[in-house]
Structure formats: structure tokens, C-alpha cells
mmCIF file of C-alpha atoms in Angstrom:
data_model
loop_
_atom_site.group_PDB
_atom_site.id
_atom_site.type_symbol
_atom_site.label_atom_id
_atom_site.label_comp_id
_atom_site.label_asym_id
_atom_site.label_seq_id
_atom_site.Cartn_x
_atom_site.Cartn_y
_atom_site.Cartn_z
ATOM 1 C CA MET B 1 -23.922 -14.145 12.331
ATOM 2 C CA ALA B 2 -20.815 -16.176 11.463
ATOM 3 C CA THR B 3 -17.685 -15.694 13.621
ATOM 4 C CA GLN B 4 -14.091 -16.609 13.168
ATOM 5 C CA SER B 5 -12.453 -19.246 15.370
ATOM 6 C CA SER B 6 -10.958 -17.840 18.515
ATOM 7 C CA ALA B 7 -12.162 -16.736 22.035
ATOM 8 C CA PRO B 8 -11.230 -13.363 23.183
ATOM 9 C CA ASP B 9 -12.598 -11.843 26.376
ATOM 10 C CA GLU B 10 -16.172 -10.552 26.630
ATOM 11 C CA ASN B 11 -15.114 -7.068 25.997
ATOM 12 C CA ASN B 12 -13.620 -7.879 22.662
ATOM 13 C CA ALA B 13 -15.868 -10.778 21.537
ATOM 14 C CA TRP B 14 -17.481 -8.264 19.075
ATOM 15 C CA ARG B 15 -14.325 -8.173 17.037
ATOM 16 C CA LEU B 16 -14.956 -11.688 15.729
ATOM 17 C CA ASP B 17 -18.384 -10.709 14.220
ATOM 18 C CA THR B 18 -18.381 -11.245 10.394
ATOM 19 C CA PRO B 19 -21.088 -11.650 7.691
ATOM 20 C CA GLY B 20 -18.809 -14.364 6.276
ATOM 21 C CA ILE B 21 -17.121 -14.545 2.798
ATOM 22 C CA ALA B 22 -19.654 -15.986 0.583
ATOM 23 C CA GLY B 23 -18.900 -14.764 -2.892
ATOM 24 C CA TRP B 24 -15.379 -13.704 -2.156
ATOM 25 C CA THR B 25 -12.676 -15.123 -4.489
ATOM 26 C CA ARG B 26 -9.880 -13.886 -2.263
ATOM 27 C CA THR B 27 -10.022 -13.006 1.543
ATOM 28 C CA ALA B 28 -7.868 -11.290 4.148
ATOM 29 C CA ARG B 29 -7.668 -14.443 6.254
ATOM 30 C CA ALA B 30 -4.201 -15.452 7.170
ATOM 31 C CA ASP B 31 -4.629 -19.072 6.330
ATOM 32 C CA ASP B 32 -6.156 -18.512 2.783
ATOM 33 C CA PRO B 33 -3.781 -19.732 0.007
ATOM 34 C CA ASN B 34 -5.386 -17.040 -2.121
ATOM 35 C CA LYS B 35 -5.166 -14.255 0.264
ATOM 36 C CA TYR B 36 -4.833 -10.567 -0.575
ATOM 37 C CA PHE B 37 -1.476 -8.950 -0.510
ATOM 38 C CA MET B 38 -1.916 -6.787 2.614
ATOM 39 C CA VAL B 39 -0.044 -3.722 3.946
ATOM 40 C CA SER B 40 -1.068 -2.152 7.240
ATOM 41 C CA THR B 41 -0.173 1.610 6.631
ATOM 42 C CA ASP B 42 -0.323 2.433 10.407
ATOM 43 C CA GLY B 43 1.518 0.650 13.050
ATOM 44 C CA HIS B 44 3.153 1.795 16.358
ATOM 45 C CA VAL B 45 6.563 0.713 17.705
ATOM 46 C CA GLN B 46 7.277 0.141 21.518
ATOM 47 C CA GLU B 47 10.139 2.401 22.183
ATOM 48 C CA PRO B 48 12.278 1.829 25.266
ATOM 49 C CA ALA B 49 11.242 4.092 28.174
ATOM 50 C CA ASP B 50 14.620 5.669 28.435
ATOM 51 C CA LEU B 51 15.268 6.168 24.654
ATOM 52 C CA TRP B 52 15.426 10.017 24.576
ATOM 53 C CA ARG B 53 16.811 10.468 27.931
ATOM 54 C CA THR B 54 19.834 8.318 27.050
ATOM 55 C CA ARG B 55 20.347 9.665 23.638
ATOM 56 C CA ILE B 56 19.384 13.350 23.324
ATOM 57 C CA ASP B 57 21.780 16.238 23.846
ATOM 58 C CA ALA B 58 22.247 17.065 27.700
ATOM 59 C CA ALA B 59 20.812 20.628 27.014
ATOM 60 C CA TYR B 60 17.348 19.035 26.327
ATOM 61 C CA ARG B 61 17.219 16.269 28.888
ATOM 62 C CA ASP B 62 15.317 18.087 31.777
ATOM 63 C CA ARG B 63 12.703 19.202 29.035
ATOM 64 C CA LEU B 64 11.736 15.662 27.890
ATOM 65 C CA PRO B 65 8.322 14.113 28.608
ATOM 66 C CA GLY B 66 8.018 12.355 31.914
ATOM 67 C CA VAL B 67 6.243 11.813 35.168
ATOM 68 C CA ALA B 68 5.679 14.543 37.764
ATOM 69 C CA VAL B 69 4.194 13.920 41.314
ATOM 70 C CA ASP B 70 2.307 16.758 43.188
ATOM 71 C CA ALA B 71 2.281 17.344 46.731
ATOM 72 C CA GLU B 72 -0.449 14.872 47.596
ATOM 73 C CA GLY B 73 1.495 12.051 45.689
ATOM 74 C CA ARG B 74 -0.583 12.029 42.509
ATOM 75 C CA LYS B 75 1.258 11.280 39.389
ATOM 76 C CA TYR B 76 0.983 13.350 36.062
ATOM 77 C CA GLN B 77 2.261 12.831 32.670
ATOM 78 C CA LYS B 78 4.190 15.997 31.797
ATOM 79 C CA THR B 79 4.953 16.960 28.374
ATOM 80 C CA GLU B 80 6.186 20.411 27.243
ATOM 81 C CA GLY B 81 3.333 21.209 24.797
ATOM 82 C CA PHE B 82 0.544 19.374 26.720
ATOM 83 C CA ARG B 83 -1.456 20.277 29.864
ATOM 84 C CA PRO B 84 -0.574 17.855 32.776
ATOM 85 C CA VAL B 85 -2.608 14.710 32.460
ATOM 86 C CA ARG B 86 -3.354 12.654 35.633
ATOM 87 C CA ILE B 87 -1.977 9.072 35.369
ATOM 88 C CA ARG B 88 -4.570 6.627 36.449
ATOM 89 C CA ASN B 89 -3.814 2.869 37.386
ATOM 90 C CA ILE B 90 -5.886 1.054 34.702
ATOM 91 C CA VAL B 91 -5.780 -2.704 34.853
ATOM 92 C CA PHE B 92 -5.602 -4.049 31.370
ATOM 93 C CA GLU B 93 -7.067 -7.503 31.038
ATOM 94 C CA GLY B 94 -7.597 -10.122 28.240
ATOM 95 C CA GLU B 95 -6.918 -8.934 24.716
ATOM 96 C CA ASP B 96 -6.485 -5.408 25.848
ATOM 97 C CA ARG B 97 -3.545 -6.456 27.980
ATOM 98 C CA LEU B 98 -2.159 -8.307 24.951
ATOM 99 C CA ARG B 99 -2.228 -5.272 22.791
ATOM 100 C CA ASN B 100 -0.793 -3.024 25.459
ATOM 101 C CA GLY B 101 2.525 -4.962 25.561
ATOM 102 C CA ALA B 102 2.746 -6.346 22.029
ATOM 103 C CA GLY B 103 5.358 -5.656 19.267
ATOM 104 C CA GLU B 104 8.339 -5.076 21.395
ATOM 105 C CA THR B 105 10.801 -6.602 18.949
ATOM 106 C CA PRO B 106 10.917 -6.899 15.217
ATOM 107 C CA GLU B 107 10.533 -10.782 15.528
ATOM 108 C CA GLN B 108 7.452 -10.492 17.731
ATOM 109 C CA ARG B 109 5.968 -7.875 15.253
ATOM 110 C CA LEU B 110 6.433 -10.214 12.311
ATOM 111 C CA ALA B 111 5.010 -13.100 14.065
ATOM 112 C CA ASP B 112 1.944 -11.023 15.066
ATOM 113 C CA LEU B 113 1.364 -9.519 11.646
ATOM 114 C CA ASN B 114 1.663 -13.089 10.128
ATOM 115 C CA ARG B 115 -1.130 -14.142 12.402
ATOM 116 C CA ASP B 116 -3.243 -11.174 11.234
ATOM 117 C CA GLY B 117 -2.494 -11.904 7.543
ATOM 118 C CA VAL B 118 -0.330 -8.664 7.155
ATOM 119 C CA ASP B 119 2.629 -8.845 4.768
ATOM 120 C CA ALA B 120 4.214 -5.466 5.400
ATOM 121 C CA GLU B 121 3.665 -2.417 7.840
ATOM 122 C CA VAL B 122 4.337 1.321 7.992
ATOM 123 C CA LEU B 123 5.704 2.281 11.423
ATOM 124 C CA PHE B 124 5.150 5.343 13.505
ATOM 125 C CA PRO B 125 6.232 6.407 17.004
ATOM 126 C CA ASN B 126 4.106 5.276 19.998
ATOM 127 C CA LYS B 127 5.584 7.184 23.130
ATOM 128 C CA GLY B 128 7.363 9.399 20.454
ATOM 129 C CA LEU B 129 4.165 11.006 19.127
ATOM 130 C CA THR B 130 5.011 13.613 21.702
ATOM 131 C CA ILE B 131 8.220 14.638 19.818
ATOM 132 C CA TRP B 132 6.234 17.359 18.081
ATOM 133 C CA ALA B 133 4.431 18.501 21.299
ATOM 134 C CA THR B 134 6.445 21.641 21.826
ATOM 135 C CA PRO B 135 6.401 25.026 20.141
ATOM 136 C CA ASP B 136 10.340 24.789 20.145
ATOM 137 C CA ALA B 137 11.119 23.397 16.675
ATOM 138 C CA GLU B 138 14.812 22.739 17.398
ATOM 139 C CA PHE B 139 13.984 20.765 20.427
ATOM 140 C CA SER B 140 11.383 18.898 18.453
ATOM 141 C CA GLN B 141 13.973 18.221 15.668
ATOM 142 C CA ALA B 142 16.426 16.918 18.353
ATOM 143 C CA MET B 143 13.790 14.488 19.502
ATOM 144 C CA CYS B 144 13.101 13.388 15.950
ATOM 145 C CA ARG B 145 16.610 12.619 15.324
ATOM 146 C CA VAL B 146 16.781 10.525 18.408
ATOM 147 C CA TRP B 147 13.825 8.467 17.032
ATOM 148 C CA ASN B 148 15.080 8.207 13.568
ATOM 149 C CA ASP B 149 18.407 6.804 14.583
ATOM 150 C CA TRP B 150 16.770 4.324 16.972
ATOM 151 C CA ALA B 151 14.132 3.152 14.442
ATOM 152 C CA TRP B 152 16.623 2.621 11.611
ATOM 153 C CA GLU B 153 19.014 0.699 14.102
ATOM 154 C CA VAL B 154 15.975 -1.506 15.022
ATOM 155 C CA PHE B 155 14.026 -1.927 11.879
ATOM 156 C CA GLY B 156 16.432 -1.049 8.959
ATOM 157 C CA ASN B 157 17.181 -4.747 8.315
ATOM 158 C CA TYR B 158 13.383 -5.384 8.154
ATOM 159 C CA ASN B 159 12.560 -2.414 5.843
ATOM 160 C CA ASP B 160 10.841 -4.385 3.215
ATOM 161 C CA ARG B 161 8.138 -5.630 5.809
ATOM 162 C CA LEU B 162 8.675 -3.133 8.857
ATOM 163 C CA SER B 163 9.105 0.265 7.388
ATOM 164 C CA PRO B 164 9.549 3.151 9.822
ATOM 165 C CA MET B 165 8.586 6.682 8.891
ATOM 166 C CA GLY B 166 11.396 9.408 9.321
ATOM 167 C CA CYS B 167 10.074 11.911 11.673
ATOM 168 C CA ILE B 168 10.628 15.604 10.844
ATOM 169 C CA ALA B 169 10.097 18.824 12.674
ATOM 170 C CA SER B 170 8.879 20.910 9.856
ATOM 171 C CA ALA B 171 8.851 24.257 11.552
ATOM 172 C CA ASP B 172 12.713 24.229 11.528
ATOM 173 C CA ILE B 173 12.774 24.316 7.732
ATOM 174 C CA ASP B 174 16.665 24.200 7.448
ATOM 175 C CA GLY B 175 16.918 21.544 9.936
ATOM 176 C CA ALA B 176 14.097 19.558 8.343
ATOM 177 C CA ILE B 177 15.808 19.641 5.003
ATOM 178 C CA ARG B 178 19.006 18.280 6.408
ATOM 179 C CA GLU B 179 17.141 15.413 8.434
ATOM 180 C CA ILE B 180 14.976 14.577 5.377
ATOM 181 C CA GLN B 181 18.199 14.202 3.162
ATOM 182 C CA ARG B 182 19.650 12.059 5.999
ATOM 183 C CA VAL B 183 16.881 9.709 6.424
ATOM 184 C CA ALA B 184 16.259 9.369 2.677
ATOM 185 C CA ALA B 185 20.050 8.239 2.402
ATOM 186 C CA LEU B 186 19.545 5.754 5.043
ATOM 187 C CA GLY B 187 16.507 4.173 3.090
ATOM 188 C CA PHE B 188 13.377 5.307 4.879
ATOM 189 C CA ARG B 189 10.305 4.736 2.717
ATOM 190 C CA GLY B 190 8.579 7.784 3.963
ATOM 191 C CA LEU B 191 8.458 10.908 6.207
ATOM 192 C CA ALA B 192 6.111 11.835 9.191
ATOM 193 C CA LEU B 193 5.412 15.527 9.490
ATOM 194 C CA PRO B 194 3.163 17.129 12.119
ATOM 195 C CA CYS B 195 -0.211 18.047 11.260
ATOM 196 C CA LYS B 196 0.653 21.642 12.037
ATOM 197 C CA PRO B 197 4.282 22.839 11.780
ATOM 198 C CA ILE B 198 4.049 24.824 15.034
ATOM 199 C CA TRP B 199 2.401 23.000 17.949
ATOM 200 C CA GLY B 200 -0.422 24.390 19.924
ATOM 201 C CA PRO B 201 -3.746 26.286 19.659
ATOM 202 C CA PRO B 202 -4.488 28.135 16.237
ATOM 203 C CA ASP B 203 -2.406 31.298 15.948
ATOM 204 C CA HIS B 204 -2.789 33.208 12.631
ATOM 205 C CA GLU B 205 0.884 34.434 12.886
ATOM 206 C CA HIS B 206 2.195 30.949 12.798
ATOM 207 C CA LEU B 207 3.635 29.472 9.649
ATOM 208 C CA ASN B 208 1.464 26.684 8.060
ATOM 209 C CA TYR B 209 1.806 24.507 5.150
ATOM 210 C CA ASN B 210 -0.078 26.610 2.565
ATOM 211 C CA LEU B 211 2.565 29.533 2.700
ATOM 212 C CA PRO B 212 5.323 29.804 0.274
ATOM 213 C CA GLU B 213 7.938 29.750 3.117
ATOM 214 C CA PHE B 214 7.643 26.025 2.952
ATOM 215 C CA ASP B 215 8.560 25.686 -0.788
ATOM 216 C CA PRO B 216 12.156 24.837 -0.034
ATOM 217 C CA LEU B 217 10.902 21.946 2.098
ATOM 218 C CA TRP B 218 8.673 20.641 -0.639
ATOM 219 C CA ALA B 219 11.352 21.049 -3.123
ATOM 220 C CA CYS B 220 13.671 18.741 -0.980
ATOM 221 C CA ILE B 221 10.831 16.172 -0.487
ATOM 222 C CA THR B 222 10.167 16.168 -4.222
ATOM 223 C CA GLU B 223 13.920 15.560 -4.765
ATOM 224 C CA VAL B 224 14.168 12.607 -2.377
ATOM 225 C CA ASP B 225 10.891 11.439 -3.657
ATOM 226 C CA LEU B 226 9.403 10.234 -0.518
ATOM 227 C CA PRO B 227 5.636 10.248 0.593
ATOM 228 C CA ILE B 228 4.511 12.635 3.523
ATOM 229 C CA THR B 229 2.325 11.308 6.247
ATOM 230 C CA PHE B 230 0.367 13.370 8.821
ATOM 231 C CA HIS B 231 -0.493 11.313 11.716
ATOM 232 C CA VAL B 232 -3.297 12.111 14.178
ATOM 233 C CA SER B 233 -2.526 13.909 17.314
ATOM 234 C CA THR B 234 0.440 15.736 16.110
ATOM 235 C CA GLY B 235 -0.851 19.262 15.594
ATOM 236 C CA ARG B 236 -2.539 20.463 18.919
ATOM 237 C CA ASP B 237 -3.159 19.061 22.223
ATOM 238 C CA PRO B 238 -5.920 16.226 21.644
ATOM 239 C CA ARG B 239 -6.393 16.008 25.486
ATOM 240 C CA THR B 240 -8.425 19.308 25.801
ATOM 241 C CA SER B 241 -11.620 17.911 27.089
ATOM 242 C CA ARG B 242 -11.911 16.753 30.651
ATOM 243 C CA GLY B 243 -14.523 15.037 32.766
ATOM 244 C CA ASN B 244 -17.616 13.003 31.269
ATOM 245 C CA GLY B 245 -17.064 11.690 27.908
ATOM 246 C CA GLY B 246 -13.583 13.281 27.533
ATOM 247 C CA ALA B 247 -11.929 10.269 26.269
ATOM 248 C CA VAL B 248 -14.347 10.125 23.353
ATOM 249 C CA VAL B 249 -14.441 13.875 22.654
ATOM 250 C CA ASN B 250 -10.677 14.093 22.618
ATOM 251 C CA TYR B 251 -10.361 11.117 20.268
ATOM 252 C CA ALA B 252 -12.898 12.166 17.721
ATOM 253 C CA VAL B 253 -12.696 15.985 17.828
ATOM 254 C CA HIS B 254 -9.234 16.921 19.043
ATOM 255 C CA SER B 255 -7.144 13.866 17.691
ATOM 256 C CA LEU B 256 -8.996 12.824 14.316
ATOM 257 C CA ALA B 257 -10.507 15.999 12.987
ATOM 258 C CA PRO B 258 -7.548 18.247 12.964
ATOM 259 C CA THR B 259 -5.787 15.969 10.387
ATOM 260 C CA MET B 260 -8.017 17.605 7.754
ATOM 261 C CA GLU B 261 -6.054 20.830 8.131
ATOM 262 C CA PRO B 262 -2.728 19.815 6.377
ATOM 263 C CA ILE B 263 -4.668 18.056 3.624
ATOM 264 C CA ALA B 264 -6.635 21.283 2.903
ATOM 265 C CA ASN B 265 -3.607 23.412 3.137
ATOM 266 C CA LEU B 266 -1.959 21.441 0.360
ATOM 267 C CA CYS B 267 -4.805 20.933 -1.967
ATOM 268 C CA ALA B 268 -6.217 24.396 -1.912
ATOM 269 C CA SER B 269 -3.168 26.720 -1.850
ATOM 270 C CA GLY B 270 -1.263 26.078 -5.053
ATOM 271 C CA VAL B 271 1.344 24.054 -3.412
ATOM 272 C CA LEU B 272 0.460 21.031 -5.608
ATOM 273 C CA GLU B 273 0.646 23.118 -8.813
ATOM 274 C CA ARG B 274 4.249 23.959 -7.999
ATOM 275 C CA PHE B 275 5.101 20.541 -6.649
ATOM 276 C CA PRO B 276 2.804 18.069 -8.575
ATOM 277 C CA GLU B 277 5.048 15.143 -7.575
ATOM 278 C CA LEU B 278 4.388 15.450 -3.890
ATOM 279 C CA ARG B 279 2.544 12.411 -2.411
ATOM 280 C CA PHE B 280 1.012 13.040 1.043
ATOM 281 C CA GLY B 281 -1.619 11.718 3.316
ATOM 282 C CA SER B 282 -3.351 11.461 6.586
ATOM 283 C CA VAL B 283 -2.802 8.591 9.117
ATOM 284 C CA GLU B 284 -5.296 7.020 11.398
ATOM 285 C CA ALA B 285 -8.024 9.773 10.959
ATOM 286 C CA GLY B 286 -10.216 7.477 8.923
ATOM 287 C CA ILE B 287 -11.629 8.136 5.436
ATOM 288 C CA GLY B 288 -15.315 9.045 5.854
ATOM 289 C CA TRP B 289 -14.442 12.743 6.072
ATOM 290 C CA VAL B 290 -12.605 12.752 2.862
ATOM 291 C CA PRO B 291 -15.397 13.016 0.177
ATOM 292 C CA TRP B 292 -16.992 15.725 2.161
ATOM 293 C CA THR B 293 -13.836 17.647 2.666
ATOM 294 C CA ILE B 294 -12.829 17.645 -0.957
ATOM 295 C CA TRP B 295 -16.352 18.522 -1.885
ATOM 296 C CA ALA B 296 -16.380 21.423 0.456
ATOM 297 C CA LEU B 297 -13.024 22.647 -0.881
ATOM 298 C CA ASP B 298 -14.423 22.624 -4.443
ATOM 299 C CA GLU B 299 -17.428 24.308 -3.302
ATOM 300 C CA ALA B 300 -15.539 26.968 -1.432
ATOM 301 C CA TYR B 301 -13.260 27.520 -4.568
ATOM 302 C CA ARG B 302 -16.249 27.846 -6.965
ATOM 303 C CA LYS B 303 -18.566 30.045 -4.686
ATOM 304 C CA HIS B 304 -15.781 32.176 -3.011
ATOM 305 C CA HIS B 305 -13.968 32.705 -6.242
ATOM 306 C CA MET B 306 -13.798 36.295 -5.728
ATOM 307 C CA PHE B 307 -11.605 35.864 -2.629
ATOM 308 C CA VAL B 308 -9.594 33.000 -3.702
ATOM 309 C CA ARG B 309 -5.844 33.547 -4.238
ATOM 310 C CA PRO B 310 -3.884 32.032 -6.031
ATOM 311 C CA LYS B 311 -6.267 30.756 -8.845
ATOM 312 C CA LEU B 312 -5.853 27.035 -9.388
ATOM 313 C CA ALA B 313 -5.481 25.181 -12.678
ATOM 314 C CA ARG B 314 -6.995 22.153 -10.956
ATOM 315 C CA MET B 315 -9.836 21.780 -8.406
ATOM 316 C CA PRO B 316 -8.558 20.896 -4.923
ATOM 317 C CA SER B 317 -10.457 17.461 -5.220
ATOM 318 C CA ASP B 318 -8.458 16.775 -8.213
ATOM 319 C CA HIS B 319 -5.145 17.538 -6.502
ATOM 320 C CA PHE B 320 -6.323 15.037 -3.727
ATOM 321 C CA ARG B 321 -7.001 12.370 -6.105
ATOM 322 C CA ALA B 322 -3.777 12.847 -7.904
ATOM 323 C CA CYS B 323 -1.398 13.178 -4.845
ATOM 324 C CA GLY B 324 -3.406 12.460 -1.669
ATOM 325 C CA PHE B 325 -4.154 9.355 0.524
ATOM 326 C CA ALA B 326 -5.902 8.553 3.830
ATOM 327 C CA THR B 327 -5.600 5.606 6.033
ATOM 328 C CA PHE B 328 -8.264 3.980 8.136
ATOM 329 C CA GLN B 329 -8.877 0.849 10.520
ATOM 330 C CA GLU B 330 -12.644 0.364 10.396
ATOM 331 C CA ASP B 331 -14.533 3.062 8.382
ATOM 332 C CA LYS B 332 -17.614 1.611 6.552
ATOM 333 C CA PRO B 333 -19.129 5.046 5.742
ATOM 334 C CA GLY B 334 -15.985 5.989 4.025
ATOM 335 C CA LEU B 335 -15.734 2.841 2.100
ATOM 336 C CA ASP B 336 -19.350 3.099 1.128
ATOM 337 C CA LEU B 337 -18.425 6.443 -0.717
ATOM 338 C CA ALA B 338 -15.059 5.340 -2.049
ATOM 339 C CA ARG B 339 -16.220 4.292 -5.569
ATOM 340 C CA GLU B 340 -19.002 7.087 -5.950
ATOM 341 C CA HIS B 341 -16.407 9.607 -5.182
ATOM 342 C CA ASP B 342 -13.501 8.069 -7.325
ATOM 343 C CA LEU B 343 -11.425 7.433 -4.234
ATOM 344 C CA VAL B 344 -10.619 3.849 -4.316
ATOM 345 C CA GLY B 345 -7.132 4.646 -5.306
ATOM 346 C CA ASN B 346 -6.547 7.066 -2.413
ATOM 347 C CA PHE B 347 -7.597 4.804 0.585
ATOM 348 C CA LEU B 348 -5.281 2.683 2.420
ATOM 349 C CA TRP B 349 -6.054 0.120 5.080
ATOM 350 C CA ALA B 350 -4.396 -0.252 8.407
ATOM 351 C CA ASN B 351 -4.699 -2.540 11.579
ATOM 352 C CA ASP B 352 -2.974 0.178 13.663
ATOM 353 C CA TYR B 353 -1.078 -2.775 15.564
ATOM 354 C CA PRO B 354 -0.899 -2.905 18.579
ATOM 355 C CA HIS B 355 -3.273 -0.006 19.468
ATOM 356 C CA HIS B 356 -6.665 -0.520 20.928
ATOM 357 C CA GLU B 357 -8.380 1.381 18.238
ATOM 358 C CA GLY B 358 -6.876 -1.026 15.743
ATOM 359 C CA THR B 359 -8.136 -4.374 14.392
ATOM 360 C CA TRP B 360 -5.374 -6.679 15.340
ATOM 361 C CA PRO B 361 -5.576 -9.760 15.808
ATOM 362 C CA HIS B 362 -8.957 -9.957 14.092
ATOM 363 C CA SER B 363 -8.351 -7.812 11.032
ATOM 364 C CA ALA B 364 -10.109 -10.240 8.707
ATOM 365 C CA ALA B 365 -13.397 -10.069 10.510
ATOM 366 C CA ALA B 366 -13.266 -6.350 10.486
ATOM 367 C CA ILE B 367 -12.523 -6.326 6.644
ATOM 368 C CA GLU B 368 -15.361 -8.730 6.188
ATOM 369 C CA ARG B 369 -17.706 -6.415 8.118
ATOM 370 C CA THR B 370 -16.882 -3.359 6.201
ATOM 371 C CA MET B 371 -15.699 -4.271 2.610
ATOM 372 C CA GLY B 372 -18.469 -6.564 1.430
ATOM 373 C CA GLN B 373 -19.885 -3.852 -0.811
ATOM 374 C CA LEU B 374 -16.492 -3.605 -2.711
ATOM 375 C CA THR B 375 -15.430 -5.633 -5.714
ATOM 376 C CA ASP B 376 -12.485 -7.944 -5.414
ATOM 377 C CA GLY B 377 -10.153 -5.527 -7.220
ATOM 378 C CA GLU B 378 -11.140 -2.647 -5.154
ATOM 379 C CA ARG B 379 -10.401 -4.507 -1.966
ATOM 380 C CA ALA B 380 -7.022 -5.541 -3.318
ATOM 381 C CA LYS B 381 -6.040 -1.858 -3.812
ATOM 382 C CA ILE B 382 -7.209 -0.617 -0.646
ATOM 383 C CA LEU B 383 -5.612 -3.567 1.256
ATOM 384 C CA GLY B 384 -2.319 -3.382 -0.328
ATOM 385 C CA LEU B 385 -1.684 -2.443 -3.718
ATOM 386 C CA ASN B 386 -2.288 1.373 -3.129
ATOM 387 C CA ALA B 387 0.325 1.059 -0.295
ATOM 388 C CA ALA B 388 2.833 -0.772 -2.653
ATOM 389 C CA ARG B 389 2.419 2.090 -5.168
ATOM 390 C CA ILE B 390 2.868 4.943 -2.647
ATOM 391 C CA PHE B 391 5.426 3.494 -0.112
ATOM 392 C CA ARG B 392 7.075 1.121 -2.813
ATOM 393 C CA PHE B 393 6.767 -2.029 -0.912
ATOM 394 C CA PRO B 394 8.099 -5.183 -2.768
ATOM 395 C CA ILE B 395 5.332 -7.724 -3.427
ATOM 396 C CA PRO B 396 6.071 -11.170 -2.265
ATOM 397 C CA GLU B 397 6.303 -13.801 -5.079
ATOM 398 C CA ARG B 398 3.450 -15.734 -3.656
ATOM 399 C CA TYR B 399 1.124 -13.117 -4.918
ATOM 400 C CA HIS B 400 2.610 -12.567 -8.519
ATOM 401 C CA ALA B 401 0.115 -15.089 -10.104
ATOM 402 C CA GLN B 402 -2.937 -12.753 -9.002
ATOM 403 C CA GLU B 403 -4.006 -10.792 -12.088
ATOM 404 C CA ASP B 404 -4.177 -7.454 -10.532
ATOM 405 C CA VAL B 405 -0.744 -7.914 -8.905
ATOM 406 C CA LYS B 406 0.655 -9.093 -12.260
ATOM 407 C CA ALA B 407 -0.700 -6.010 -13.828
ATOM 408 C CA PHE B 408 0.607 -3.772 -11.059
ATOM 409 C CA LEU B 409 4.068 -5.188 -11.506
ATOM 410 C CA ASN B 410 3.963 -4.769 -15.132
ATOM 411 C CA ARG B 411 2.615 -1.215 -15.244
#
């Protein structure tokens, strides 16, 4: 099997495996003069450790996430909506160490993205993914405002290439509307809402996105015309399994899988018939589940028609194809199903820089391993053009002569 030129440590050597690019007219390789336009629709910032402590209202300061020490001197991560998690001294080496500290400044990010062939990036919190981990929506909104202020201060001048999402605590509906209007006026390209409006285990009494109480929120988002993102691990505690295999179980079951819920809520509830201009999608949860999910929603609608309220003018799958999207890093099963289920226009690639589950700095090899079955035009959409349409990224002039880019610009 061919490999790209580089020599990472033995734990990451597999990342260089590639079947090659025979038959490809364009590639994802950074040094290819006929490279695809590429947008990573999921990247994570490196916030200062004291960001919230130095900026948030004093009334909330003692409730912020932090480190607690027990009577035996063991350290635990404390977060209001999480169970305490033991902090272990893991030594990162090789490329894993490189990832762990990458992306601290916009200039460093741009250099690292250039190395990976990436032209633009959608940015999410890193430490800040805990800003939704509380059932107190006003506290969550206060943490969101701190992140939004800092993110725009740091990345606002780079917004054409490094675009942070405006974080919103949606359970505080009035506060959410005010914050959405504020970040839209600043120039944010999109919004990040939690997968569930109220953090924690399922409770049928809690508000959820299928309910009409959220119509004022959808009306506001429609008015400012920004896409909604639902990032993994923002609904309930993903760290619920402990012991053997817990890291794998928590990632797959408690972090990725719950991202299905907001997608189902919007597609099956009539929200999109009242607000057909909404654009929304899951982030970092992969795409292989999407064909099954929209198929299952349609099946439930047809076979449980006697129970369904309200009746829909369009099937749930049609609503997803018209309004929804999903991002992935490496998901060959999902890509294998993209054309068959008419989802090429709904899937968006990401390198998840600088996280370990991402593909940086060997994204070209990952793309070659997983996208060989797609046509050149399908790859172009998934790697960048879909993101340019949804998040309204400008496409650099170097790509304007490519036929599909030319058609996109003239649409």
C-alpha cells in the first residue's frame, strides 16, 4: 500500500496508509496545484485556562468547571453537570503530543491548516464544551457569552478562514434570542446549540426542540439566517461508563449517538414546515447513521400514522435532505451510502483539528482511504462546496477556474 511522505511515531503510522490517487483529477494534497477547495467543518480552539474565571460575573465564579482534590490527594475534574472524573497523568508522545498543544493562536492554526490542505475552518469550543453542562440555563448563557466575546476578539479578523460558531444556551429562550441577535450582528457565520436544551439524563418534563415553545427561537434564527450546529457531547454526560472499555463506550454511545436526537426532533415534529428556511446539522458524530435514521423516521411516520401528530406535508427524510447536514472525519460506511440515499449534498468533511479523533496532519491520506468510490464532483461537494453553501465561506480565486466551483459561484 502506498504511503505519503512523513514519518510519525509508531502509534500513528497507520494514518499515512493510502491506496494512492490513480484516476483522481484533483486531490486533497496540500501541494497539488489542482487541489480541491477544502473546508474543515469541525475544529477546536485552545481557550486560555482562566478564560471564564477572569471574565464571568462574580456570582458564577465558584460554580465554574475546575479541579478538586480529595482527602487522599487525588485530583478530579469537577463540572456542574458531570460526575467527578479522575484526572490521570497521561504522557503524550510523538504526534499525539503535537496534537495536544496545537492551534493556540490564529497564526499557528493557519499554518497547520495550510499543511493539511485546508482552506477554511468552522471553530467550536474545546474546554468550553462544558458551557452547556449544567441544568441552569442562565449560568450556561453567561458562559456562552464569555466564549462568544473571546472567540470574536481572537478570530473575528480571520473570519473568512477561521469561523467560530456563536454558542447559545437554548433553554433560556429569551436570553438565547438576545445572544443570537448579538452574535449575528458581530458577523458570526453560524450558531452552536446543545443537542438537548436542558442538560442531563432524559426527563419527559423537560423542554425539547420538537415543542412549539421554541418557535420564537426558530423565528429569530430564520431572521438572522445562520445555520445551527449540534456538536457531540452537548446533551448529556458522555462520561457515564467507567472501568473496562469505558473510553470507547463513552465515545461511541454517550457522545456520538445522542446527536441523533435534535435531528429527529426537527425533522419529525413539523418545525421545518413552519420554518422551512432553517439550516441545521450534527457535528463530529459521523454520517453512517444518517441514512438509517432518516429511513427509520420515514418508516415510523408511515407505519405509526395513526399516532403521529402533526401530519406532515413532507416526509422526515425530505426535510433532512432540504435543510440538514452532518459532519464526519473518517466514515467510509457513510460515504458508501451517500449517493444511494441522495445525501451527497448533506455531508460535510472535517479534520477535527487538533483533536486525536481527527485526521490532521494526514487528512489527504484519510480522504484517499475513504473517498475513492466517489466521483470527482461528489468529493468536491463533500470536501468544501457544501460548507461554502451552508456557512457562506468565500472561495479563494485560485479555485475559480475549476468547473464545479465556477458553477457554484454562478448559481
